[in-house]
């Protein structure tokens, strides 16, 4: 997906000690590819016979949706790259504000902000479009051999196997469809404990329902980051709790504009972590003094 962004920001109130800013971002979206496979209210039993897995006594409401080349291949990157640039078929807005308690010597004593991001949706229009709702029912002695899905390369193949099995009943189908963006509430606070020690808290809370098939999802995140900061050097240790990976602890460093770190370095080393990440970069600041 490609997007064009327009940012509008202004100072709402400022004194020698305090500063309040507000702003909004407007985004024009050019969606290219999309895929979704959802099973709502799923119930079933998986039995292993002779090394193969079979699904029995199952019921679910299933949605299969795709647009662009994601329907025809998961692994063909060249085809996927061709469909990254779609038409103008979406709009989104972010808005929020920041509040700062200034410190003449060290920039600020307290800095905070709150925003609501990704309010909007995008419509997918493509010759390859499809979104179909099904009822899945496997009853009695019937079973679905799950080994059939081992080598599939597309959502179309998954859908065809399920249809050919006779366990799916189509309830509705359409070509063009609209998908809601992952609207989230973001909030942060950064407190100067002493002139070289800061503690920041970041919260991301999703405002949408993951169970909806016409919804791109996001995860809830809570991060606490103590950091030791000098003018040209900084060390920080993020401690985070996320829905998918659970608890993670990491460490990072900054020297002038160069930074390097990981949000899960410690937990990845000491236990069976669900997350492993690493980042490196250089930040160049340009502006008027």
PDB file of C-alpha atoms in Angstrom:
ATOM      1  CA  UNK A   1       0.000   0.000   0.000  1.00  0.00           C
ATOM      2  CA  UNK A   2       1.203   3.508  -0.855  1.00  0.00           C
ATOM      3  CA  UNK A   3      -0.003   6.627   0.938  1.00  0.00           C
ATOM      4  CA  UNK A   4       0.284  10.393   0.544  1.00  0.00           C
ATOM      5  CA  UNK A   5       0.457  12.260   3.861  1.00  0.00           C
ATOM      6  CA  UNK A   6      -0.371  15.862   4.778  1.00  0.00           C
ATOM      7  CA  UNK A   7       0.555  16.980   8.311  1.00  0.00           C
ATOM      8  CA  UNK A   8      -0.935  20.019  10.016  1.00  0.00           C
ATOM      9  CA  UNK A   9       0.521  20.994  13.414  1.00  0.00           C
ATOM     10  CA  UNK A  10       0.304  24.157  15.507  1.00  0.00           C
ATOM     11  CA  UNK A  11       1.048  25.524  18.946  1.00  0.00           C
ATOM     12  CA  UNK A  12      -2.155  25.948  20.960  1.00  0.00           C
ATOM     13  CA  UNK A  13      -0.727  27.487  24.143  1.00  0.00           C
ATOM     14  CA  UNK A  14       2.772  28.316  25.373  1.00  0.00           C
ATOM     15  CA  UNK A  15       4.369  30.062  28.338  1.00  0.00           C
ATOM     16  CA  UNK A  16       7.871  30.095  29.776  1.00  0.00           C
ATOM     17  CA  UNK A  17       7.128  26.820  31.605  1.00  0.00           C
ATOM     18  CA  UNK A  18       4.455  25.026  29.595  1.00  0.00           C
ATOM     19  CA  UNK A  19       3.678  24.175  25.993  1.00  0.00           C
ATOM     20  CA  UNK A  20       0.592  22.603  24.397  1.00  0.00           C
ATOM     21  CA  UNK A  21       0.534  21.492  20.747  1.00  0.00           C
ATOM     22  CA  UNK A  22      -2.147  19.921  18.592  1.00  0.00           C
ATOM     23  CA  UNK A  23      -2.145  18.437  15.147  1.00  0.00           C
ATOM     24  CA  UNK A  24      -3.744  16.202  12.557  1.00  0.00           C
ATOM     25  CA  UNK A  25      -2.529  14.052   9.703  1.00  0.00           C
ATOM     26  CA  UNK A  26      -4.559  13.398   6.565  1.00  0.00           C
ATOM     27  CA  UNK A  27      -3.659  10.381   4.418  1.00  0.00           C
ATOM     28  CA  UNK A  28      -4.723   9.402   0.900  1.00  0.00           C
ATOM     29  CA  UNK A  29      -4.355   5.637   0.460  1.00  0.00           C
ATOM     30  CA  UNK A  30      -3.518   3.621  -2.644  1.00  0.00           C
ATOM     31  CA  UNK A  31      -4.160  -0.006  -1.558  1.00  0.00           C
ATOM     32  CA  UNK A  32      -2.629  -2.733  -3.719  1.00  0.00           C
ATOM     33  CA  UNK A  33      -3.017  -6.227  -2.209  1.00  0.00           C
ATOM     34  CA  UNK A  34      -4.997  -7.780   0.625  1.00  0.00           C
ATOM     35  CA  UNK A  35      -5.762 -11.249   1.972  1.00  0.00           C
ATOM     36  CA  UNK A  36      -7.884 -12.526   4.862  1.00  0.00           C
ATOM     37  CA  UNK A  37      -8.864 -15.972   6.118  1.00  0.00           C
ATOM     38  CA  UNK A  38     -11.119 -15.867   9.157  1.00  0.00           C
ATOM     39  CA  UNK A  39     -12.965 -18.564  11.114  1.00  0.00           C
ATOM     40  CA  UNK A  40     -15.501 -17.214  13.618  1.00  0.00           C
ATOM     41  CA  UNK A  41     -16.983 -19.296  16.495  1.00  0.00           C
ATOM     42  CA  UNK A  42     -14.787 -22.213  15.503  1.00  0.00           C
ATOM     43  CA  UNK A  43     -15.309 -25.538  17.259  1.00  0.00           C
ATOM     44  CA  UNK A  44     -13.694 -28.843  16.305  1.00  0.00           C
ATOM     45  CA  UNK A  45     -11.421 -31.722  17.180  1.00  0.00           C
ATOM     46  CA  UNK A  46      -8.062 -32.597  15.596  1.00  0.00           C
ATOM     47  CA  UNK A  47      -7.219 -36.312  15.608  1.00  0.00           C
ATOM     48  CA  UNK A  48      -3.825 -37.774  14.612  1.00  0.00           C
ATOM     49  CA  UNK A  49      -3.982 -41.054  12.685  1.00  0.00           C
ATOM     50  CA  UNK A  50      -0.900 -42.617  11.102  1.00  0.00           C
ATOM     51  CA  UNK A  51       1.059 -39.368  11.394  1.00  0.00           C
ATOM     52  CA  UNK A  52      -1.658 -37.306   9.635  1.00  0.00           C
ATOM     53  CA  UNK A  53      -3.993 -34.755  11.243  1.00  0.00           C
ATOM     54  CA  UNK A  54      -7.758 -34.885  10.633  1.00  0.00           C
ATOM     55  CA  UNK A  55     -10.356 -32.276  11.619  1.00  0.00           C
ATOM     56  CA  UNK A  56     -13.653 -33.723  12.913  1.00  0.00           C
ATOM     57  CA  UNK A  57     -16.857 -32.481  14.579  1.00  0.00           C
ATOM     58  CA  UNK A  58     -16.207 -28.932  13.385  1.00  0.00           C
ATOM     59  CA  UNK A  59     -18.381 -25.862  12.902  1.00  0.00           C
ATOM     60  CA  UNK A  60     -17.395 -22.301  11.974  1.00  0.00           C
ATOM     61  CA  UNK A  61     -18.326 -19.225   9.984  1.00  0.00           C
ATOM     62  CA  UNK A  62     -15.517 -18.777   7.462  1.00  0.00           C
ATOM     63  CA  UNK A  63     -14.504 -15.747   5.409  1.00  0.00           C
ATOM     64  CA  UNK A  64     -12.050 -15.930   2.509  1.00  0.00           C
ATOM     65  CA  UNK A  65     -11.106 -12.591   0.933  1.00  0.00           C
ATOM     66  CA  UNK A  66      -8.274 -11.493  -1.339  1.00  0.00           C
ATOM     67  CA  UNK A  67      -7.364  -8.731  -3.744  1.00  0.00           C
ATOM     68  CA  UNK A  68      -4.426  -8.238  -6.086  1.00  0.00           C
ATOM     69  CA  UNK A  69      -1.776 -10.925  -6.327  1.00  0.00           C
ATOM     70  CA  UNK A  70      -2.079 -12.088  -2.712  1.00  0.00           C
ATOM     71  CA  UNK A  71      -4.941 -14.325  -3.814  1.00  0.00           C
ATOM     72  CA  UNK A  72      -2.849 -16.209  -6.367  1.00  0.00           C
ATOM     73  CA  UNK A  73       0.492 -16.563  -4.542  1.00  0.00           C
ATOM     74  CA  UNK A  74       1.963 -16.111  -1.069  1.00  0.00           C
ATOM     75  CA  UNK A  75       5.586 -16.490  -2.177  1.00  0.00           C
ATOM     76  CA  UNK A  76       5.948 -14.831  -5.607  1.00  0.00           C
ATOM     77  CA  UNK A  77       7.448 -11.523  -4.504  1.00  0.00           C
ATOM     78  CA  UNK A  78       7.763 -10.130  -8.043  1.00  0.00           C
ATOM     79  CA  UNK A  79       4.030 -10.497  -8.643  1.00  0.00           C
ATOM     80  CA  UNK A  80       3.253  -9.028  -5.235  1.00  0.00           C
ATOM     81  CA  UNK A  81       5.550  -6.056  -5.844  1.00  0.00           C
ATOM     82  CA  UNK A  82       3.685  -5.310  -9.082  1.00  0.00           C
ATOM     83  CA  UNK A  83       0.458  -4.795  -7.132  1.00  0.00           C
ATOM     84  CA  UNK A  84       1.830  -2.603  -4.326  1.00  0.00           C
ATOM     85  CA  UNK A  85       0.761   0.554  -6.176  1.00  0.00           C
ATOM     86  CA  UNK A  86      -3.043   0.559  -6.364  1.00  0.00           C
ATOM     87  CA  UNK A  87      -5.580   3.240  -7.193  1.00  0.00           C
ATOM     88  CA  UNK A  88      -6.741   6.025  -4.892  1.00  0.00           C
ATOM     89  CA  UNK A  89      -9.314   4.069  -2.878  1.00  0.00           C
ATOM     90  CA  UNK A  90      -8.911   5.074   0.754  1.00  0.00           C
ATOM     91  CA  UNK A  91      -8.667   7.890   3.260  1.00  0.00           C
ATOM     92  CA  UNK A  92      -7.452   8.069   6.860  1.00  0.00           C
ATOM     93  CA  UNK A  93      -6.895  10.664   9.566  1.00  0.00           C
ATOM     94  CA  UNK A  94      -4.788  10.853  12.748  1.00  0.00           C
ATOM     95  CA  UNK A  95      -5.178  13.528  15.398  1.00  0.00           C
ATOM     96  CA  UNK A  96      -3.628  14.253  18.760  1.00  0.00           C
ATOM     97  CA  UNK A  97      -1.745  16.622  20.996  1.00  0.00           C
ATOM     98  CA  UNK A  98       1.323  17.016  23.213  1.00  0.00           C
ATOM     99  CA  UNK A  99       1.907  18.703  26.570  1.00  0.00           C
ATOM    100  CA  UNK A 100       5.369  19.697  27.832  1.00  0.00           C
ATOM    101  CA  UNK A 101       6.713  21.088  31.101  1.00  0.00           C
ATOM    102  CA  UNK A 102       9.911  22.860  30.111  1.00  0.00           C
ATOM    103  CA  UNK A 103      13.337  22.803  31.710  1.00  0.00           C
ATOM    104  CA  UNK A 104      15.638  25.652  30.731  1.00  0.00           C
ATOM    105  CA  UNK A 105      18.808  23.541  31.059  1.00  0.00           C
ATOM    106  CA  UNK A 106      17.722  20.081  29.910  1.00  0.00           C
ATOM    107  CA  UNK A 107      14.912  20.614  27.415  1.00  0.00           C
ATOM    108  CA  UNK A 108      11.950  19.360  29.481  1.00  0.00           C
ATOM    109  CA  UNK A 109      11.009  17.972  32.860  1.00  0.00           C
ATOM    110  CA  UNK A 110       7.911  16.208  31.537  1.00  0.00           C
ATOM    111  CA  UNK A 111       6.748  15.468  28.025  1.00  0.00           C
ATOM    112  CA  UNK A 112       3.531  13.686  27.069  1.00  0.00           C
ATOM    113  CA  UNK A 113       1.194  13.078  24.179  1.00  0.00           C
ATOM    114  CA  UNK A 114      -1.986  11.336  23.125  1.00  0.00           C
ATOM    115  CA  UNK A 115      -3.357  10.522  19.691  1.00  0.00           C
ATOM    116  CA  UNK A 116      -5.926   8.466  17.816  1.00  0.00           C
ATOM    117  CA  UNK A 117      -4.461   7.003  14.646  1.00  0.00           C
ATOM    118  CA  UNK A 118      -5.719   5.289  11.500  1.00  0.00           C
ATOM    119  CA  UNK A 119      -9.338   6.392  11.480  1.00  0.00           C
ATOM    120  CA  UNK A 120     -10.584   5.397   8.055  1.00  0.00           C
ATOM    121  CA  UNK A 121     -10.903   2.601   5.534  1.00  0.00           C
ATOM    122  CA  UNK A 122      -9.868   1.503   2.060  1.00  0.00           C
ATOM    123  CA  UNK A 123     -11.778  -0.131  -0.778  1.00  0.00           C
ATOM    124  CA  UNK A 124     -10.244  -2.883  -2.888  1.00  0.00           C
ATOM    125  CA  UNK A 125     -11.124  -2.978  -6.571  1.00  0.00           C
ATOM    126  CA  UNK A 126      -9.333  -5.516  -8.742  1.00  0.00           C
ATOM    127  CA  UNK A 127     -10.164  -8.145 -11.368  1.00  0.00           C
ATOM    128  CA  UNK A 128      -8.849 -10.766  -8.939  1.00  0.00           C
ATOM    129  CA  UNK A 129     -11.087  -9.560  -6.089  1.00  0.00           C
ATOM    130  CA  UNK A 130     -13.156 -12.021  -4.103  1.00  0.00           C
ATOM    131  CA  UNK A 131     -14.727 -12.098  -0.664  1.00  0.00           C
ATOM    132  CA  UNK A 132     -16.965 -15.024   0.257  1.00  0.00           C
ATOM    133  CA  UNK A 133     -18.628 -16.056   3.515  1.00  0.00           C
ATOM    134  CA  UNK A 134     -19.086 -19.761   4.170  1.00  0.00           C
ATOM    135  CA  UNK A 135     -20.554 -22.090   6.782  1.00  0.00           C
ATOM    136  CA  UNK A 136     -18.160 -24.924   7.690  1.00  0.00           C
ATOM    137  CA  UNK A 137     -19.749 -28.144   8.954  1.00  0.00           C
ATOM    138  CA  UNK A 138     -17.988 -31.502   9.546  1.00  0.00           C
ATOM    139  CA  UNK A 139     -20.260 -33.946  11.359  1.00  0.00           C
ATOM    140  CA  UNK A 140     -20.439 -37.583  12.477  1.00  0.00           C
ATOM    141  CA  UNK A 141     -17.760 -39.803  10.986  1.00  0.00           C
ATOM    142  CA  UNK A 142     -16.707 -37.159   8.418  1.00  0.00           C
ATOM    143  CA  UNK A 143     -13.192 -35.729   8.582  1.00  0.00           C
ATOM    144  CA  UNK A 144     -10.980 -33.248   6.741  1.00  0.00           C
ATOM    145  CA  UNK A 145      -7.391 -34.340   6.025  1.00  0.00           C
ATOM    146  CA  UNK A 146      -5.279 -31.319   7.023  1.00  0.00           C
ATOM    147  CA  UNK A 147      -2.209 -32.622   5.156  1.00  0.00           C
ATOM    148  CA  UNK A 148      -3.856 -31.340   1.954  1.00  0.00           C
ATOM    149  CA  UNK A 149      -2.792 -27.815   2.949  1.00  0.00           C
ATOM    150  CA  UNK A 150       0.935 -28.541   3.433  1.00  0.00           C
ATOM    151  CA  UNK A 151       2.114 -27.336   0.001  1.00  0.00           C
ATOM    152  CA  UNK A 152      -0.502 -24.732  -0.917  1.00  0.00           C
ATOM    153  CA  UNK A 153       0.862 -21.465  -2.302  1.00  0.00           C
ATOM    154  CA  UNK A 154      -2.229 -19.275  -2.399  1.00  0.00           C
ATOM    155  CA  UNK A 155      -5.450 -18.449  -0.630  1.00  0.00           C
ATOM    156  CA  UNK A 156      -7.305 -19.521  -3.763  1.00  0.00           C
ATOM    157  CA  UNK A 157      -5.881 -23.037  -3.337  1.00  0.00           C
ATOM    158  CA  UNK A 158      -6.964 -23.143   0.321  1.00  0.00           C
ATOM    159  CA  UNK A 159     -10.450 -22.043  -0.658  1.00  0.00           C
ATOM    160  CA  UNK A 160     -10.695 -24.582  -3.494  1.00  0.00           C
ATOM    161  CA  UNK A 161      -9.614 -27.499  -1.279  1.00  0.00           C
ATOM    162  CA  UNK A 162     -12.265 -26.593   1.293  1.00  0.00           C
ATOM    163  CA  UNK A 163     -14.959 -26.169  -1.382  1.00  0.00           C
ATOM    164  CA  UNK A 164     -14.047 -29.491  -3.051  1.00  0.00           C
ATOM    165  CA  UNK A 165     -14.244 -31.246   0.324  1.00  0.00           C
ATOM    166  CA  UNK A 166     -17.975 -30.543   0.436  1.00  0.00           C
ATOM    167  CA  UNK A 167     -17.792 -29.168   3.977  1.00  0.00           C
ATOM    168  CA  UNK A 168     -18.275 -25.506   2.980  1.00  0.00           C
ATOM    169  CA  UNK A 169     -21.585 -23.847   2.081  1.00  0.00           C
ATOM    170  CA  UNK A 170     -21.408 -20.377   0.550  1.00  0.00           C
ATOM    171  CA  UNK A 171     -23.693 -17.828   2.226  1.00  0.00           C
ATOM    172  CA  UNK A 172     -22.670 -14.589   0.444  1.00  0.00           C
ATOM    173  CA  UNK A 173     -20.116 -13.379  -2.081  1.00  0.00           C
ATOM    174  CA  UNK A 174     -19.059 -10.085  -3.638  1.00  0.00           C
ATOM    175  CA  UNK A 175     -16.236  -8.605  -5.730  1.00  0.00           C
ATOM    176  CA  UNK A 176     -15.342  -5.167  -4.342  1.00  0.00           C
ATOM    177  CA  UNK A 177     -15.055  -4.794  -0.582  1.00  0.00           C
ATOM    178  CA  UNK A 178     -14.091  -2.216   2.041  1.00  0.00           C
ATOM    179  CA  UNK A 179     -11.604  -2.853   4.848  1.00  0.00           C
ATOM    180  CA  UNK A 180     -11.362  -0.753   8.014  1.00  0.00           C
ATOM    181  CA  UNK A 181      -7.939   0.441   9.164  1.00  0.00           C
ATOM    182  CA  UNK A 182      -6.448  -0.604  12.543  1.00  0.00           C
ATOM    183  CA  UNK A 183      -7.596   2.372  14.633  1.00  0.00           C
ATOM    184  CA  UNK A 184      -5.543   2.694  17.824  1.00  0.00           C
ATOM    185  CA  UNK A 185      -5.201   4.998  20.803  1.00  0.00           C
ATOM    186  CA  UNK A 186      -1.561   5.949  21.474  1.00  0.00           C
ATOM    187  CA  UNK A 187      -0.409   7.674  24.669  1.00  0.00           C
ATOM    188  CA  UNK A 188       3.036   8.340  26.115  1.00  0.00           C
ATOM    189  CA  UNK A 189       4.650  10.155  29.032  1.00  0.00           C
ATOM    190  CA  UNK A 190       8.348  10.902  29.522  1.00  0.00           C
ATOM    191  CA  UNK A 191       9.523  12.063  32.958  1.00  0.00           C
ATOM    192  CA  UNK A 192      12.919  13.511  33.896  1.00  0.00           C
ATOM    193  CA  UNK A 193      13.787  11.881  37.250  1.00  0.00           C
ATOM    194  CA  UNK A 194      17.170  13.614  37.497  1.00  0.00           C
ATOM    195  CA  UNK A 195      18.945  15.596  34.750  1.00  0.00           C
ATOM    196  CA  UNK A 196      20.457  12.449  33.166  1.00  0.00           C
ATOM    197  CA  UNK A 197      17.795   9.830  33.988  1.00  0.00           C
ATOM    198  CA  UNK A 198      14.409   9.591  32.274  1.00  0.00           C
ATOM    199  CA  UNK A 199      11.539   7.098  32.451  1.00  0.00           C
ATOM    200  CA  UNK A 200       8.980   6.858  29.667  1.00  0.00           C
ATOM    201  CA  UNK A 201       5.730   4.911  29.331  1.00  0.00           C
ATOM    202  CA  UNK A 202       4.048   4.119  26.020  1.00  0.00           C
ATOM    203  CA  UNK A 203       0.579   2.622  25.532  1.00  0.00           C
ATOM    204  CA  UNK A 204      -1.060   1.384  22.349  1.00  0.00           C
ATOM    205  CA  UNK A 205      -4.708   0.300  22.740  1.00  0.00           C
ATOM    206  CA  UNK A 206      -6.697  -0.934  19.745  1.00  0.00           C
ATOM    207  CA  UNK A 207     -10.179   0.536  19.351  1.00  0.00           C
ATOM    208  CA  UNK A 208     -11.560  -2.065  16.941  1.00  0.00           C
ATOM    209  CA  UNK A 209     -12.829  -5.641  17.138  1.00  0.00           C
ATOM    210  CA  UNK A 210     -10.381  -8.308  15.926  1.00  0.00           C
ATOM    211  CA  UNK A 211     -13.248 -10.702  15.248  1.00  0.00           C
ATOM    212  CA  UNK A 212     -14.512  -8.666  12.276  1.00  0.00           C
ATOM    213  CA  UNK A 213     -13.308  -9.951   8.908  1.00  0.00           C
ATOM    214  CA  UNK A 214     -13.429  -6.476   7.316  1.00  0.00           C
ATOM    215  CA  UNK A 215     -10.867  -5.193   9.816  1.00  0.00           C
ATOM    216  CA  UNK A 216      -7.060  -4.957   9.722  1.00  0.00           C
ATOM    217  CA  UNK A 217      -5.992  -5.741  13.254  1.00  0.00           C
ATOM    218  CA  UNK A 218      -3.455  -4.247  15.640  1.00  0.00           C
ATOM    219  CA  UNK A 219      -2.142  -5.457  18.986  1.00  0.00           C
ATOM    220  CA  UNK A 220      -2.201  -3.837  22.419  1.00  0.00           C
ATOM    221  CA  UNK A 221       1.240  -2.753  23.639  1.00  0.00           C
ATOM    222  CA  UNK A 222       2.540  -1.375  26.943  1.00  0.00           C
ATOM    223  CA  UNK A 223       6.213  -0.338  27.187  1.00  0.00           C
ATOM    224  CA  UNK A 224       8.234   1.083  30.095  1.00  0.00           C
ATOM    225  CA  UNK A 225      11.659   2.466  29.143  1.00  0.00           C
ATOM    226  CA  UNK A 226      14.215   3.829  31.627  1.00  0.00           C
ATOM    227  CA  UNK A 227      17.109   5.607  29.919  1.00  0.00           C
ATOM    228  CA  UNK A 228      20.347   7.305  30.862  1.00  0.00           C
ATOM    229  CA  UNK A 229      20.810  10.285  28.552  1.00  0.00           C
ATOM    230  CA  UNK A 230      23.676  12.686  27.908  1.00  0.00           C
ATOM    231  CA  UNK A 231      23.910  15.174  25.050  1.00  0.00           C
ATOM    232  CA  UNK A 232      25.712  12.822  22.671  1.00  0.00           C
ATOM    233  CA  UNK A 233      25.224   9.421  24.314  1.00  0.00           C
ATOM    234  CA  UNK A 234      22.256   7.446  25.555  1.00  0.00           C
ATOM    235  CA  UNK A 235      21.525   3.936  26.838  1.00  0.00           C
ATOM    236  CA  UNK A 236      17.973   2.662  27.235  1.00  0.00           C
ATOM    237  CA  UNK A 237      16.277  -0.581  28.296  1.00  0.00           C
ATOM    238  CA  UNK A 238      12.710  -1.114  26.969  1.00  0.00           C
ATOM    239  CA  UNK A 239      10.428  -3.445  28.942  1.00  0.00           C
ATOM    240  CA  UNK A 240       7.308  -4.320  26.969  1.00  0.00           C
ATOM    241  CA  UNK A 241       4.144  -6.392  27.221  1.00  0.00           C
ATOM    242  CA  UNK A 242       2.352  -7.232  23.963  1.00  0.00           C
ATOM    243  CA  UNK A 243      -0.609  -9.440  23.081  1.00  0.00           C
ATOM    244  CA  UNK A 244       1.353 -11.689  20.716  1.00  0.00           C
ATOM    245  CA  UNK A 245       4.844 -11.945  22.206  1.00  0.00           C
ATOM    246  CA  UNK A 246       4.051 -11.412  25.885  1.00  0.00           C
ATOM    247  CA  UNK A 247       6.807  -9.879  28.031  1.00  0.00           C
ATOM    248  CA  UNK A 248      10.109  -8.789  26.452  1.00  0.00           C
ATOM    249  CA  UNK A 249      13.160  -6.931  27.730  1.00  0.00           C
ATOM    250  CA  UNK A 250      15.828  -5.341  25.566  1.00  0.00           C
ATOM    251  CA  UNK A 251      18.577  -2.746  25.448  1.00  0.00           C
ATOM    252  CA  UNK A 252      19.759  -0.029  23.086  1.00  0.00           C
ATOM    253  CA  UNK A 253      22.443   2.622  22.661  1.00  0.00           C
ATOM    254  CA  UNK A 254      22.774   5.964  20.909  1.00  0.00           C
ATOM    255  CA  UNK A 255      25.987   7.832  20.138  1.00  0.00           C
ATOM    256  CA  UNK A 256      25.419  11.171  18.415  1.00  0.00           C
ATOM    257  CA  UNK A 257      22.977  10.275  15.591  1.00  0.00           C
ATOM    258  CA  UNK A 258      23.902   6.582  15.420  1.00  0.00           C
ATOM    259  CA  UNK A 259      21.698   4.101  17.322  1.00  0.00           C
ATOM    260  CA  UNK A 260      21.562   0.333  17.741  1.00  0.00           C
ATOM    261  CA  UNK A 261      19.462  -1.966  19.904  1.00  0.00           C
ATOM    262  CA  UNK A 262      16.874  -4.675  20.388  1.00  0.00           C
ATOM    263  CA  UNK A 263      13.504  -4.737  22.105  1.00  0.00           C
ATOM    264  CA  UNK A 264      13.934  -8.383  23.124  1.00  0.00           C
ATOM    265  CA  UNK A 265      17.674  -9.003  23.568  1.00  0.00           C
ATOM    266  CA  UNK A 266      17.485 -10.214  27.172  1.00  0.00           C
ATOM    267  CA  UNK A 267      14.347 -12.363  26.955  1.00  0.00           C
ATOM    268  CA  UNK A 268      15.481 -13.939  23.663  1.00  0.00           C
ATOM    269  CA  UNK A 269      18.709 -15.075  25.354  1.00  0.00           C
ATOM    270  CA  UNK A 270      17.350 -16.377  28.659  1.00  0.00           C
ATOM    271  CA  UNK A 271      14.090 -18.126  27.664  1.00  0.00           C
ATOM    272  CA  UNK A 272      11.961 -19.432  24.820  1.00  0.00           C
ATOM    273  CA  UNK A 273      10.873 -16.000  23.630  1.00  0.00           C
ATOM    274  CA  UNK A 274       8.183 -15.438  20.995  1.00  0.00           C
ATOM    275  CA  UNK A 275       9.977 -12.335  19.710  1.00  0.00           C
ATOM    276  CA  UNK A 276      13.435 -11.552  18.379  1.00  0.00           C
ATOM    277  CA  UNK A 277      14.283  -8.188  16.846  1.00  0.00           C
ATOM    278  CA  UNK A 278      17.274  -5.991  16.091  1.00  0.00           C
ATOM    279  CA  UNK A 279      17.536  -2.459  14.744  1.00  0.00           C
ATOM    280  CA  UNK A 280      20.310  -0.134  13.667  1.00  0.00           C
ATOM    281  CA  UNK A 281      20.262   3.293  12.104  1.00  0.00           C
ATOM    282  CA  UNK A 282      21.394   6.888  11.935  1.00  0.00           C
ATOM    283  CA  UNK A 283      19.228   9.906  12.622  1.00  0.00           C
ATOM    284  CA  UNK A 284      20.118  13.158  10.869  1.00  0.00           C
ATOM    285  CA  UNK A 285      18.416  16.305  12.159  1.00  0.00           C
ATOM    286  CA  UNK A 286      17.861  19.192   9.773  1.00  0.00           C
ATOM    287  CA  UNK A 287      16.238  22.453  10.722  1.00  0.00           C
ATOM    288  CA  UNK A 288      16.629  26.092  11.519  1.00  0.00           C
ATOM    289  CA  UNK A 289      18.296  27.096  14.765  1.00  0.00           C
TER     290      UNK A 289
END
